[in-house]
Amino acid sequence: MQSAASCACLRRLLRNNFVKRSQQQLHKETERLREQIRRHEHRYYALDDPEISDAEFDRLMERLKALETQDASLIRPDSPTQRVGGKPREGVTQAAHSTPLLSLDNTYSQQELLEFDRRVREGAGKDRVEYVAELKMDGMSMTVLYERGLLRRAVTRGDGAVGEEVTENARTIRSLPLSLNRSALAKAKLGPDLEVRGEVILGSKAFERINAERERQGLAKFANPRNAAAGSIRMLEPSVVAERRLDFFCYGLLVDARAPLAEHRQALGTLSALGFKVNPHWRHCRDIEQALEFCREWEAKRESLPYEIDGVVIKVNSIALQSEMGATAKAPRWAVAYKYAARQAVTRVHQIEVQVGRTGALTPVALLEPVSLGGVTVSRATLHNEDEVRRLGLKIGDAVVVERGGDVIPKVVRVETAGRAKHGGKLRDFRMPSRCPVCEGRVVREEGEVASRCVNANCPAKLKESILHFASRKMMNIDGLGEALVDQLVDGKLLRNVADIYQLREESLIHLERMGRKSAENLLGEIEKSRENSLERVVFALGIRFVGERTASLLAGHFGSMDKLASAAQEELEAVPEVGPKVAASICNFFREPQNQKLIERLRAERLQFEQKSKAVKSARLAGATFVLTGELKSYTREEAKQKIEQEGGRVTGSVSKKTDYVVAGSDPGSKLEKARALGVKILDEAQLDSLLQ
Ligand code: IVH
């Protein structure tokens, strides 16, 4: 006979077994569902070839969500439900690229392209070289790192050497796989650690939708899909990014062992097989003539695409030849961009509006009957200044040819005078106003200048522009201080100069339109952080005429402090490389102006950086040494460890090769450790890294 105790024990055992089994079943079912969903996502977002209806897809997703809600231990970071799982970004984190993200040399004619081919053939010592021609998508380049098959990090191009980490936002892009297809990895003989590169873009439809929405909300519209894509991927809130419907086209694969891939066209095939979206419009060309044919074909067909392209990229197909040719500091020698000419359209100017800029310059802007230029509706075009209006012979009511190049602002190329006779009666001349259209201040055009300026020092339009300039990305980089908010802050007298930005308080911000407590906190956080910006950024942000990014950097480096710069005489300024008499005079005038002196004192009181900090590299103890980090470290995050190594002059890269000096292995290291062992690279634990750093 069994005792009561052993009966209870048996019951517990049975129950545990049952729980275990049902959990196993749940686990299996969620995995099965995930696999199905991933496959359908890939078909829908990457291949544009869905197999099931949206409703069926939604049902699968709902079922998966329900299971994961029932038991949170079933959630995996690469589950399709986790695309918007991450926390908002707390400001911007810089990340160095393992290999620089290069740009491309441009060609604009058949002649230049043939010239490129001649150089390649000469280098290769061949009569004919094979190429791959791809569409050049007009977005923002991004690099994505996978570790052990899982998406780990996404970084924007930045300056090519260092970009911004945008991982959580990249996870919202449905055409970007969260995990790599294992069997495709094995088939391509690739390890689970790899890096892919491609272009984040926004389709024309999504672009129009976002701009329509922004217009409704009184926000400034994006000038083109490229700016919208770049702005979106850098946003702080992943849930908002998810709504933007960004897309990612992959065009490059970076792996240490490139050996299995002999040709670029194989790399494109492998990327597709791994689950990436590769633009289907590429062609293997047996020579440059075929590549040229591809360029011509797509120039005619580009309007039919649902996204913008600005040309074709032509790449040497042989990977061995690519490696042999290498790159300059700026661009690879084995690839080139063939850029299309700007697109033009004819429309009518129904009005000319005058805008007031930061320096008070008045800019005439043509208001156009909306016209589509390559999928983007254009309704304004700059006319630069009064002389330009005269040069064009433009009258209000004229039909004009407008053009939108790779750059942001569309421009008027010429007037279509032919149809004027019919329209003649309704045409009006444009005259620059003698009073500022914003503050009614006096407008003056100095001798020898093309610009007319409003001379009222307190003109709100000038103030708004100078605040936007001060807060912009390359200057004080205050994310969130955009046009609509600056309008409210200046109109509500909360900002009278740029120093007032540092006096903004939550209580006054939350009463503004579209400003909740959370946004106010974020903005104040950004403002606080901006106090840390270097002297060169502060000098650039002041908006001194003719002082751009490079001059500001030269000035900060030369004088080392705001005070020395402010008191420098004209001759001392001219001694700075690249600073001529005109720039020097403008700097002297700026610091002589009592209003500007007051502003400088206020900024000093707000603790902005007035001294040049010593360069980031503290010593050269680790100069030239290359490190790879793998696994988790106890006392540093990856980013901190990286910064410390870089401060000592070392370099941190993403993948292990024979050139790696040290692999630092934390707990739970990845395959990089195995690779380091196989290659005989020195392996350090955290304590050894510590002692190297101290
Ligand atoms: S290859 C080292 N392929 O164009 C090779 N770039 O103007 C560099 N781009 O920064 C890139 N489509 O962001 C390549 N099919 C394509 C591309 C492409 C767009 C962008 C890329 C690059 C820029 C250079």
XYZ file of C-alpha atoms and ligand atoms in Angstrom:
718
model
C 0.000 0.000 0.000
C 1.250 3.512 -0.809
C 1.546 6.070 1.965
C -0.341 9.373 1.726
C 3.004 11.134 1.371
C 4.115 9.078 -1.599
C 0.690 9.622 -3.231
C 1.124 13.393 -2.930
C 4.606 13.060 -4.309
C 3.347 11.112 -7.310
C 0.627 13.682 -7.924
C 3.185 16.482 -7.823
C 5.408 14.578 -10.210
C 2.544 13.988 -12.624
C 1.465 17.599 -12.406
C 5.019 18.819 -12.957
C 5.358 16.526 -15.925
C 2.093 17.792 -17.304
C 3.173 21.404 -16.798
C 6.514 20.654 -18.394
C 4.894 18.940 -21.340
C 2.355 21.654 -21.929
C 5.087 24.238 -21.641
C 7.127 22.355 -24.178
C 4.088 22.312 -26.439
C 3.590 26.028 -25.942
C 7.208 26.602 -26.701
C 6.965 24.556 -29.852
C 3.832 26.314 -30.963
C 5.306 29.781 -30.452
C 8.441 28.789 -32.343
C 6.322 27.375 -35.178
C 4.246 30.534 -35.300
C 7.347 32.716 -35.307
C 8.839 30.768 -38.167
C 5.600 31.143 -40.145
C 5.372 34.860 -39.399
C 9.011 35.476 -40.286
C 8.517 33.697 -43.584
C 5.405 35.721 -44.398
C 7.069 38.974 -43.293
C 9.962 38.187 -45.593
C 7.624 37.449 -48.504
C 5.618 40.601 -47.857
C 8.251 43.182 -46.880
C 11.416 41.926 -48.574
C 10.143 40.114 -51.654
C 6.928 42.044 -52.191
C 5.198 38.748 -52.913
C 2.774 37.803 -50.106
C 1.280 34.324 -49.928
C -1.510 35.028 -47.477
C -3.976 37.843 -46.923
C -3.313 40.657 -44.437
C -6.134 39.344 -42.267
C -4.600 35.879 -42.117
C -1.249 37.407 -41.250
C -2.827 39.488 -38.485
C -4.442 36.370 -37.047
C -1.067 34.616 -36.816
C 0.414 37.651 -35.129
C -2.474 37.928 -32.663
C -2.094 34.260 -31.736
C 1.627 34.716 -31.110
C 1.027 37.831 -29.028
C -1.586 35.987 -26.976
C 0.807 33.115 -26.251
C 3.607 35.443 -25.300
C 1.327 37.470 -23.041
C 0.171 34.282 -21.351
C 3.755 33.291 -20.582
C 6.400 36.003 -20.825
C 9.223 33.453 -20.604
C 8.356 32.491 -24.185
C 9.377 35.899 -25.532
C 12.616 35.985 -27.504
C 14.394 39.160 -28.646
C 14.023 38.129 -32.292
C 10.316 37.400 -32.002
C 8.303 39.318 -34.635
C 6.344 40.849 -31.732
C 9.511 42.523 -30.453
C 10.006 44.996 -33.258
C 8.912 47.848 -31.063
C 9.965 46.278 -27.812
C 12.904 48.506 -26.992
C 13.124 51.542 -24.758
C 13.225 55.010 -26.296
C 16.726 56.221 -26.991
C 18.050 58.441 -24.231
C 19.803 60.835 -26.527
C 22.414 59.984 -29.064
C 25.081 57.304 -28.644
C 28.017 57.459 -31.005
C 29.459 54.216 -32.297
C 32.644 53.675 -34.292
C 32.385 51.556 -37.437
C 34.440 48.377 -37.677
C 35.356 49.345 -41.234
C 34.670 52.898 -42.442
C 31.470 53.491 -44.358
C 32.888 55.006 -47.493
C 31.201 57.250 -49.967
C 31.297 56.851 -53.746
C 32.984 58.860 -56.455
C 30.433 60.346 -58.816
C 30.306 60.348 -62.590
C 27.814 62.371 -64.592
C 28.406 61.286 -68.179
C 29.114 58.302 -70.372
C 32.581 59.736 -70.891
C 33.397 59.730 -67.179
C 32.064 56.209 -66.770
C 34.219 54.926 -69.629
C 37.142 56.659 -67.961
C 36.417 54.748 -64.740
C 36.324 51.484 -66.707
C 39.653 52.310 -68.340
C 41.264 52.810 -64.905
C 39.813 49.530 -63.643
C 40.957 47.575 -66.716
C 44.418 49.060 -66.515
C 44.678 48.138 -62.837
C 43.443 44.625 -63.513
C 45.567 44.214 -66.636
C 42.524 43.010 -68.574
C 40.690 44.001 -71.746
C 37.295 43.558 -70.194
C 36.017 43.659 -66.614
C 32.648 42.396 -65.364
C 30.467 44.678 -63.284
C 27.298 44.595 -61.250
C 25.015 47.578 -61.799
C 22.594 48.427 -58.978
C 20.121 51.219 -58.436
C 21.459 53.986 -56.222
C 18.725 54.464 -53.675
C 18.427 57.931 -52.224
C 18.232 57.457 -48.476
C 20.652 57.133 -45.613
C 23.268 54.426 -45.294
C 23.248 52.208 -42.262
C 25.309 49.263 -41.105
C 23.788 46.386 -39.147
C 25.693 43.900 -37.005
C 24.512 40.394 -36.289
C 26.034 38.336 -33.510
C 25.231 34.681 -33.222
C 22.622 35.199 -35.894
C 20.760 37.916 -33.972
C 20.473 41.611 -34.814
C 22.708 43.302 -32.229
C 23.446 46.802 -33.408
C 22.491 49.228 -36.150
C 24.547 52.356 -36.733
C 24.030 55.224 -39.180
C 26.832 56.356 -41.449
C 27.650 59.559 -39.546
C 30.963 60.891 -40.801
C 31.949 57.474 -42.154
C 34.152 56.624 -39.165
C 31.663 57.157 -36.339
C 27.881 57.046 -36.602
C 24.877 57.051 -34.313
C 23.525 53.930 -32.752
C 19.911 53.455 -33.844
C 19.358 49.775 -33.018
C 15.886 50.020 -31.485
C 14.649 52.108 -34.387
C 16.157 49.771 -36.960
C 14.315 46.874 -35.309
C 11.031 48.486 -36.338
C 11.910 48.122 -40.043
C 9.930 45.128 -41.164
C 12.184 44.269 -44.095
C 15.194 43.962 -41.775
C 15.406 40.466 -40.245
C 15.821 40.278 -36.469
C 17.548 36.926 -36.877
C 19.348 35.328 -39.790
C 18.206 32.264 -41.608
C 20.438 29.531 -40.129
C 20.319 27.122 -43.021
C 21.141 29.927 -45.458
C 24.120 30.833 -43.246
C 25.348 27.241 -43.306
C 24.771 26.955 -47.031
C 26.804 30.092 -47.711
C 29.475 28.786 -45.316
C 29.114 31.883 -43.197
C 29.489 32.177 -39.440
C 26.649 33.732 -37.416
C 28.589 36.994 -36.855
C 28.362 39.335 -39.758
C 27.747 42.903 -40.777
C 25.534 44.103 -43.587
C 25.295 47.515 -45.174
C 22.506 49.158 -47.001
C 20.217 52.111 -47.413
C 17.350 53.160 -45.151
C 14.734 54.679 -47.387
C 11.225 55.983 -47.240
C 8.922 55.113 -50.118
C 7.225 57.989 -51.981
C 3.772 57.105 -50.610
C 4.927 56.939 -46.990
C 6.758 60.234 -47.542
C 3.655 62.009 -48.834
C 1.573 60.595 -45.971
C 4.042 61.799 -43.319
C 4.246 65.254 -44.832
C 0.459 65.560 -45.064
C 0.256 64.613 -41.395
C 2.974 67.105 -40.456
C 1.166 69.841 -42.330
C -2.015 69.076 -40.389
C -0.043 69.334 -37.143
C 1.569 72.626 -38.132
C 5.033 71.054 -38.299
C 7.655 71.826 -40.923
C 7.459 69.410 -43.836
C 10.408 67.271 -44.893
C 12.003 68.541 -48.090
C 12.452 65.080 -49.618
C 12.235 61.363 -48.754
C 15.953 61.209 -48.011
C 15.691 63.832 -45.259
C 12.573 62.162 -43.930
C 14.309 58.762 -43.777
C 17.382 60.229 -42.096
C 15.261 62.199 -39.623
C 13.082 59.199 -38.827
C 15.799 56.639 -38.174
C 17.412 59.094 -35.755
C 14.255 59.749 -33.740
C 14.203 58.982 -30.047
C 10.968 57.023 -29.852
C 10.854 53.617 -31.607
C 7.057 53.438 -31.517
C 6.872 56.631 -33.606
C 9.557 55.341 -35.968
C 7.524 52.153 -36.472
C 4.660 54.240 -37.864
C 6.928 55.860 -40.408
C 7.222 52.614 -42.393
C 10.897 52.853 -43.238
C 12.465 50.298 -45.513
C 15.994 48.884 -45.702
C 17.642 47.729 -48.926
C 20.811 45.761 -48.414
C 23.699 46.102 -50.864
C 26.801 44.917 -49.046
C 27.969 42.036 -46.905
C 30.997 42.331 -44.634
C 32.429 39.108 -43.314
C 35.944 38.225 -42.366
C 36.006 35.081 -44.382
C 34.954 36.496 -47.717
C 36.637 33.500 -49.299
C 33.452 31.613 -50.156
C 32.185 34.614 -52.081
C 34.123 35.139 -55.272
C 31.707 37.568 -56.907
C 29.616 40.497 -55.775
C 26.545 39.022 -57.461
C 26.909 36.013 -55.129
C 26.975 38.388 -52.166
C 23.647 39.846 -53.333
C 22.188 36.351 -53.714
C 23.439 35.376 -50.257
C 21.949 38.488 -48.692
C 18.570 37.594 -50.164
C 18.859 34.033 -48.933
C 19.733 35.280 -45.444
C 16.428 37.153 -45.367
C 17.471 40.661 -46.394
C 15.670 42.821 -48.866
C 17.908 43.296 -51.872
C 16.734 45.622 -54.588
C 15.684 43.234 -57.358
C 16.736 45.662 -60.083
C 20.401 44.825 -60.447
C 22.239 43.352 -63.369
C 25.381 41.363 -63.925
C 27.140 43.137 -66.799
C 29.825 41.511 -68.900
C 31.409 44.892 -69.639
C 30.937 48.624 -69.118
C 28.723 48.917 -72.215
C 26.108 46.710 -70.596
C 26.388 48.740 -67.393
C 25.781 51.910 -69.427
C 22.761 50.280 -70.999
C 21.393 49.610 -67.489
C 21.941 53.289 -66.563
C 20.039 54.481 -69.649
C 17.201 52.038 -69.122
C 16.606 53.130 -65.551
C 16.918 56.815 -66.295
C 13.811 56.389 -68.439
C 12.030 54.129 -65.966
C 12.905 55.784 -62.658
C 9.518 57.483 -62.313
C 7.863 54.079 -62.171
C 9.648 53.155 -58.950
C 7.819 53.630 -55.647
C 10.949 55.207 -54.106
C 13.611 57.675 -55.192
C 16.855 56.817 -56.883
C 19.524 59.345 -57.799
C 21.568 57.167 -60.108
C 23.160 53.777 -60.565
C 26.087 52.246 -58.672
C 28.518 50.255 -60.777
C 30.675 47.776 -58.891
C 33.489 45.488 -60.001
C 32.035 41.988 -59.766
C 35.173 40.088 -58.786
C 35.753 40.301 -55.022
C 39.437 39.482 -55.504
C 39.787 42.441 -57.867
C 37.873 44.653 -55.412
C 40.362 43.784 -52.641
C 43.284 44.329 -54.959
C 42.069 47.777 -55.969
C 41.233 48.915 -52.428
C 39.989 52.386 -51.596
C 41.061 55.988 -51.169
C 40.240 57.707 -47.869
C 36.865 58.659 -49.301
C 35.676 55.979 -51.684
C 36.411 52.518 -53.034
C 38.335 52.410 -56.317
C 36.240 49.475 -57.513
C 32.875 51.211 -57.552
C 31.433 54.416 -58.905
C 28.112 56.210 -58.915
C 26.559 57.281 -62.210
C 24.358 60.190 -61.175
C 21.232 61.182 -63.009
C 20.644 64.790 -63.919
C 18.181 66.749 -61.823
C 14.551 66.228 -62.752
C 12.582 69.082 -64.215
C 8.924 69.962 -64.497
C 6.870 72.906 -65.708
C 4.485 74.721 -63.376
C 3.230 78.217 -62.576
C 4.381 80.728 -59.957
C 1.232 82.044 -58.297
C 2.973 84.202 -55.711
C 6.404 85.232 -54.450
C 6.800 85.179 -50.710
C 9.691 86.782 -48.846
C 11.375 84.892 -45.996
C 13.690 86.352 -43.384
C 16.792 84.374 -42.428
C 19.131 84.337 -39.416
C 21.274 87.170 -40.693
C 18.195 89.160 -41.604
C 18.651 88.362 -45.297
C 15.396 88.465 -47.246
C 14.940 85.515 -49.596
C 12.223 85.510 -52.244
C 10.529 82.120 -52.532
C 8.310 81.161 -55.472
C 4.991 79.632 -54.415
C 4.134 77.146 -57.141
C 1.123 75.319 -58.350
C 1.990 71.912 -56.850
C 3.801 69.697 -59.310
C 5.144 66.174 -58.961
C 8.901 65.846 -59.371
C 9.934 62.239 -59.129
C 7.187 61.239 -56.754
C 7.558 64.321 -54.551
C 5.109 67.182 -54.709
C 6.922 70.474 -55.026
C 5.096 73.664 -54.124
C 7.949 76.084 -53.317
C 11.239 76.951 -54.936
C 13.928 79.329 -53.785
C 14.721 82.379 -55.878
C 17.790 83.291 -53.765
C 17.662 87.096 -54.091
C 16.322 90.061 -55.999
C 19.034 89.846 -58.691
C 18.149 86.240 -59.407
C 14.494 87.188 -59.992
C 15.692 89.854 -62.406
C 18.156 87.494 -64.116
C 15.358 84.982 -64.699
C 13.074 87.775 -65.886
C 10.411 86.238 -63.670
C 6.995 87.782 -63.105
C 4.323 86.558 -60.716
C 1.972 84.348 -62.759
C 4.714 83.065 -65.096
C 5.068 79.430 -66.154
C 8.506 78.180 -65.065
C 10.762 75.147 -65.281
C 11.618 73.874 -61.809
C 14.318 71.413 -60.969
C 15.090 69.251 -57.965
C 18.586 67.820 -57.854
C 20.118 65.644 -55.188
C 20.004 68.662 -52.930
C 17.178 69.743 -50.757
C 15.623 72.881 -52.186
C 13.989 72.944 -55.611
C 14.932 75.860 -57.798
C 13.505 77.766 -60.741
C 15.690 77.174 -63.802
C 13.999 79.398 -66.368
C 10.800 81.141 -67.352
C 8.668 79.689 -70.160
C 8.091 82.968 -71.927
C 6.388 81.330 -74.924
C 2.894 81.152 -73.391
C 3.062 84.658 -71.874
C 0.968 86.352 -74.523
C -2.111 84.386 -73.513
C -1.479 85.070 -69.854
C -0.019 88.538 -70.252
C -2.659 90.592 -68.523
C -2.359 88.711 -65.286
C 1.403 88.929 -64.877
C 2.788 91.104 -62.078
C 6.308 92.350 -61.346
C 8.060 91.378 -58.143
C 9.613 94.069 -55.975
C 11.637 93.488 -52.816
C 9.701 95.020 -49.895
C 11.242 98.041 -48.203
C 9.952 96.853 -44.810
C 10.595 93.451 -43.236
C 7.544 91.227 -43.841
C 7.827 89.907 -40.263
C 8.613 92.903 -38.041
C 8.204 95.819 -40.450
C 11.796 96.831 -39.670
C 13.791 98.778 -42.247
C 15.222 96.739 -45.135
C 18.664 97.753 -46.426
C 20.723 96.502 -49.314
C 24.372 97.387 -48.711
C 26.525 98.330 -51.656
C 28.208 95.364 -53.289
C 25.859 92.898 -51.569
C 23.220 90.813 -53.307
C 21.111 90.362 -50.199
C 18.635 92.842 -48.766
C 18.511 92.618 -44.972
C 16.174 93.551 -42.172
C 18.245 95.738 -39.836
C 16.039 95.410 -36.746
C 18.219 93.576 -34.201
C 15.104 92.276 -32.430
C 13.321 90.945 -35.486
C 11.575 87.739 -34.318
C 12.213 86.003 -37.656
C 15.960 86.527 -37.218
C 15.741 85.303 -33.656
C 13.824 82.153 -34.642
C 16.357 81.325 -37.313
C 19.315 81.908 -35.024
C 17.775 79.653 -32.357
C 17.188 76.897 -34.920
C 20.754 77.336 -36.117
C 22.102 77.206 -32.544
C 20.121 74.030 -31.733
C 20.824 72.208 -34.993
C 22.576 68.884 -35.167
C 26.099 69.982 -36.020
C 25.995 72.754 -33.475
C 24.455 72.348 -30.013
C 22.465 69.341 -31.236
C 19.322 69.923 -29.155
C 16.967 67.295 -30.502
C 13.316 68.371 -30.256
C 13.896 72.104 -30.507
C 12.351 72.342 -33.962
C 10.552 74.979 -35.976
C 7.040 74.629 -34.540
C 8.314 74.746 -30.956
C 10.684 77.665 -31.590
C 7.755 79.582 -33.140
C 5.745 79.105 -29.959
C 8.663 79.905 -27.661
C 9.602 83.109 -29.463
C 6.009 84.266 -29.974
C 5.264 83.542 -26.305
C 8.392 85.560 -25.299
C 9.917 82.522 -23.552
C 12.989 82.887 -25.740
C 14.508 86.311 -26.414
C 17.963 85.010 -27.294
C 19.771 81.684 -27.481
C 20.950 81.865 -23.857
C 17.299 81.779 -22.732
C 17.172 78.162 -23.948
C 19.063 77.250 -20.779
C 16.449 78.945 -18.588
C 13.493 76.947 -19.946
C 11.588 75.097 -17.221
C 9.165 72.195 -17.343
C 6.292 74.265 -15.894
C 6.325 76.706 -18.790
C 6.947 74.063 -21.472
C 4.049 71.767 -20.625
C 1.516 74.491 -21.386
C 2.628 74.648 -24.993
C 0.803 72.918 -27.821
C 1.786 69.304 -28.446
C 4.096 69.293 -25.444
C 3.402 66.716 -22.763
C 5.417 66.186 -19.610
C 7.470 63.435 -21.265
C 8.440 65.573 -24.270
C 9.276 68.473 -21.948
C 11.532 66.214 -19.882
C 13.222 64.894 -23.025
C 13.806 68.407 -24.320
C 15.254 69.610 -21.010
C 17.504 66.536 -20.976
C 18.753 67.421 -24.448
C 19.361 71.030 -23.404
C 21.263 69.927 -20.315
C 23.402 67.567 -22.355
C 24.222 70.298 -24.853
C 26.235 72.158 -22.179
C 28.904 69.506 -22.717
C 29.413 70.370 -26.378
C 32.944 71.371 -27.322
C 34.148 74.941 -27.751
C 34.241 74.519 -31.531
C 30.554 73.671 -31.574
C 29.741 76.681 -29.393
C 31.720 78.959 -31.733
C 29.935 77.487 -34.757
C 26.549 77.801 -33.014
C 26.987 81.550 -32.408
C 26.193 82.070 -36.066
C 29.011 84.511 -36.822
C 28.848 85.399 -40.510
C 31.269 83.375 -42.659
C 32.188 81.098 -39.724
C 31.186 77.582 -40.723
C 32.000 74.252 -39.143
C 35.582 74.102 -40.357
C 36.484 77.694 -39.512
C 34.961 77.290 -36.033
C 37.097 74.226 -35.467
C 40.250 76.030 -36.661
C 39.483 79.014 -34.437
C 38.831 76.877 -31.346
C 42.013 74.913 -31.969
C 44.096 78.056 -32.502
C 42.870 80.207 -29.623
C 41.906 77.460 -27.179
C 39.295 79.575 -25.396
C 36.317 81.806 -26.102
C 37.960 84.723 -24.282
C 41.112 84.612 -26.381
C 39.031 84.367 -29.539
C 36.734 87.220 -28.493
C 39.638 89.550 -27.758
C 41.716 88.637 -30.816
C 42.653 91.512 -33.099
C 42.020 91.398 -36.834
C 45.698 90.518 -37.582
C 45.733 87.715 -35.016
C 42.634 86.255 -36.626
C 44.154 86.467 -40.054
C 47.100 84.425 -38.786
C 44.754 81.434 -38.465
C 45.031 79.162 -41.517
C 42.170 79.654 -43.993
C 40.948 82.852 -42.272
C 41.115 85.805 -44.652
C 40.426 89.529 -44.054
C 36.679 89.229 -44.731
C 36.153 86.419 -42.191
C 38.461 88.082 -39.647
C 36.545 91.361 -39.934
C 33.247 89.584 -39.462
C 34.529 87.880 -36.275
C 35.846 91.199 -34.893
C 32.550 92.921 -35.624
C 30.610 90.159 -33.934
C 32.540 90.334 -30.675
C 32.584 94.159 -30.712
C 28.773 94.362 -30.738
C 27.580 95.083 -27.125
C 24.528 92.853 -27.583
C 26.755 89.931 -28.549
C 29.095 90.613 -25.626
C 26.116 90.356 -23.286
C 25.087 87.116 -24.937
C 28.568 85.647 -24.498
C 28.466 86.493 -20.777
C 25.069 84.833 -20.419
C 26.353 81.692 -22.155
C 29.359 81.677 -19.841
C 27.015 81.899 -16.844
C 25.107 78.945 -18.310
C 28.345 76.921 -18.107
C 28.791 76.262 -21.817
C 32.258 75.067 -22.822
C 34.425 78.158 -23.207
C 37.730 76.282 -23.064
C 39.054 73.781 -25.580
C 39.120 70.392 -23.898
C 42.240 68.296 -24.300
C 41.861 65.830 -27.123
C 39.953 62.633 -26.335
C 43.016 60.444 -26.580
C 44.761 60.721 -23.218
C 47.811 58.673 -24.037
C 49.154 56.480 -26.730
C 49.784 53.471 -24.536
C 47.650 51.222 -26.717
C 48.488 53.077 -29.926
C 47.914 50.914 -32.963
C 46.468 47.982 -31.010
C 43.224 46.529 -32.352
C 40.670 45.073 -29.951
C 37.515 43.043 -30.422
C 35.019 42.764 -27.567
C 32.820 39.729 -27.050
C 30.479 38.655 -24.262
C 29.361 40.764 -21.324
C 31.789 42.653 -19.116
C 31.021 43.183 -15.443
C 32.182 46.701 -14.839
C 31.719 48.322 -18.213
C 29.163 48.421 -20.955
C 30.564 47.714 -24.416
C 30.499 51.401 -25.210
C 32.406 52.339 -22.028
C 35.069 49.699 -22.641
C 35.412 50.941 -26.176
C 35.791 54.543 -25.084
C 38.452 53.611 -22.526
C 40.444 51.658 -25.108
C 40.166 54.501 -27.586
C 41.280 57.016 -24.969
C 44.477 55.056 -24.659
C 44.959 55.153 -28.406
C 43.611 51.676 -29.235
C 40.996 50.786 -31.809
C 37.928 48.596 -31.374
C 36.597 46.691 -34.345
C 33.625 44.405 -34.784
C 35.146 41.204 -36.078
C 38.196 39.061 -35.427
C 40.869 38.672 -38.065
C 44.558 37.939 -38.162
C 45.127 41.648 -37.707
C 43.332 41.700 -34.329
C 45.747 42.126 -31.420
C 43.425 41.279 -28.524
C 40.010 39.742 -28.073
C 38.462 40.733 -24.750
C 36.142 37.962 -23.604
C 33.481 38.693 -20.997
C 30.942 36.204 -19.715
C 28.958 34.235 -22.266
C 31.262 35.088 -25.176
C 30.231 34.507 -28.768
C 31.847 32.758 -31.680
C 34.439 35.529 -31.831
C 36.260 33.788 -29.002
C 36.445 30.541 -30.956
C 37.687 32.429 -33.944
C 40.340 34.188 -31.849
C 41.531 30.799 -30.583
C 41.613 29.388 -34.084
C 43.654 32.334 -35.343
C 45.927 32.395 -32.296
C 44.864 35.930 -31.300
C 45.690 36.904 -27.700
C 42.647 36.607 -25.446
C 42.151 38.871 -22.427
C 39.679 38.529 -19.576
C 38.192 41.581 -17.906
C 40.893 41.768 -15.224
C 43.636 41.709 -17.839
C 41.881 44.450 -19.772
C 41.674 46.476 -16.552
C 45.358 46.216 -15.935
C 46.120 47.174 -19.533
C 43.960 50.252 -19.132
C 45.297 51.353 -15.764
S 27.712 50.858 -52.359
C 31.756 51.206 -50.472
N 25.351 50.519 -53.422
O 25.137 55.954 -51.974
C 30.524 51.169 -51.304
N 25.743 52.500 -52.162
O 26.858 58.253 -52.606
C 29.592 52.203 -50.909
N 23.813 53.983 -51.977
O 26.860 56.093 -48.924
C 28.209 51.988 -51.109
N 22.423 52.736 -53.141
O 24.493 55.163 -48.877
C 26.139 51.319 -52.681
N 23.293 50.094 -54.395
C 24.072 50.878 -53.656
C 23.612 52.096 -53.112
C 24.495 52.882 -52.385
C 22.570 53.863 -52.438
C 24.327 55.128 -51.191
C 25.170 54.745 -50.014
C 26.437 55.544 -50.142
C 26.026 56.612 -51.098
C 27.225 57.167 -51.825
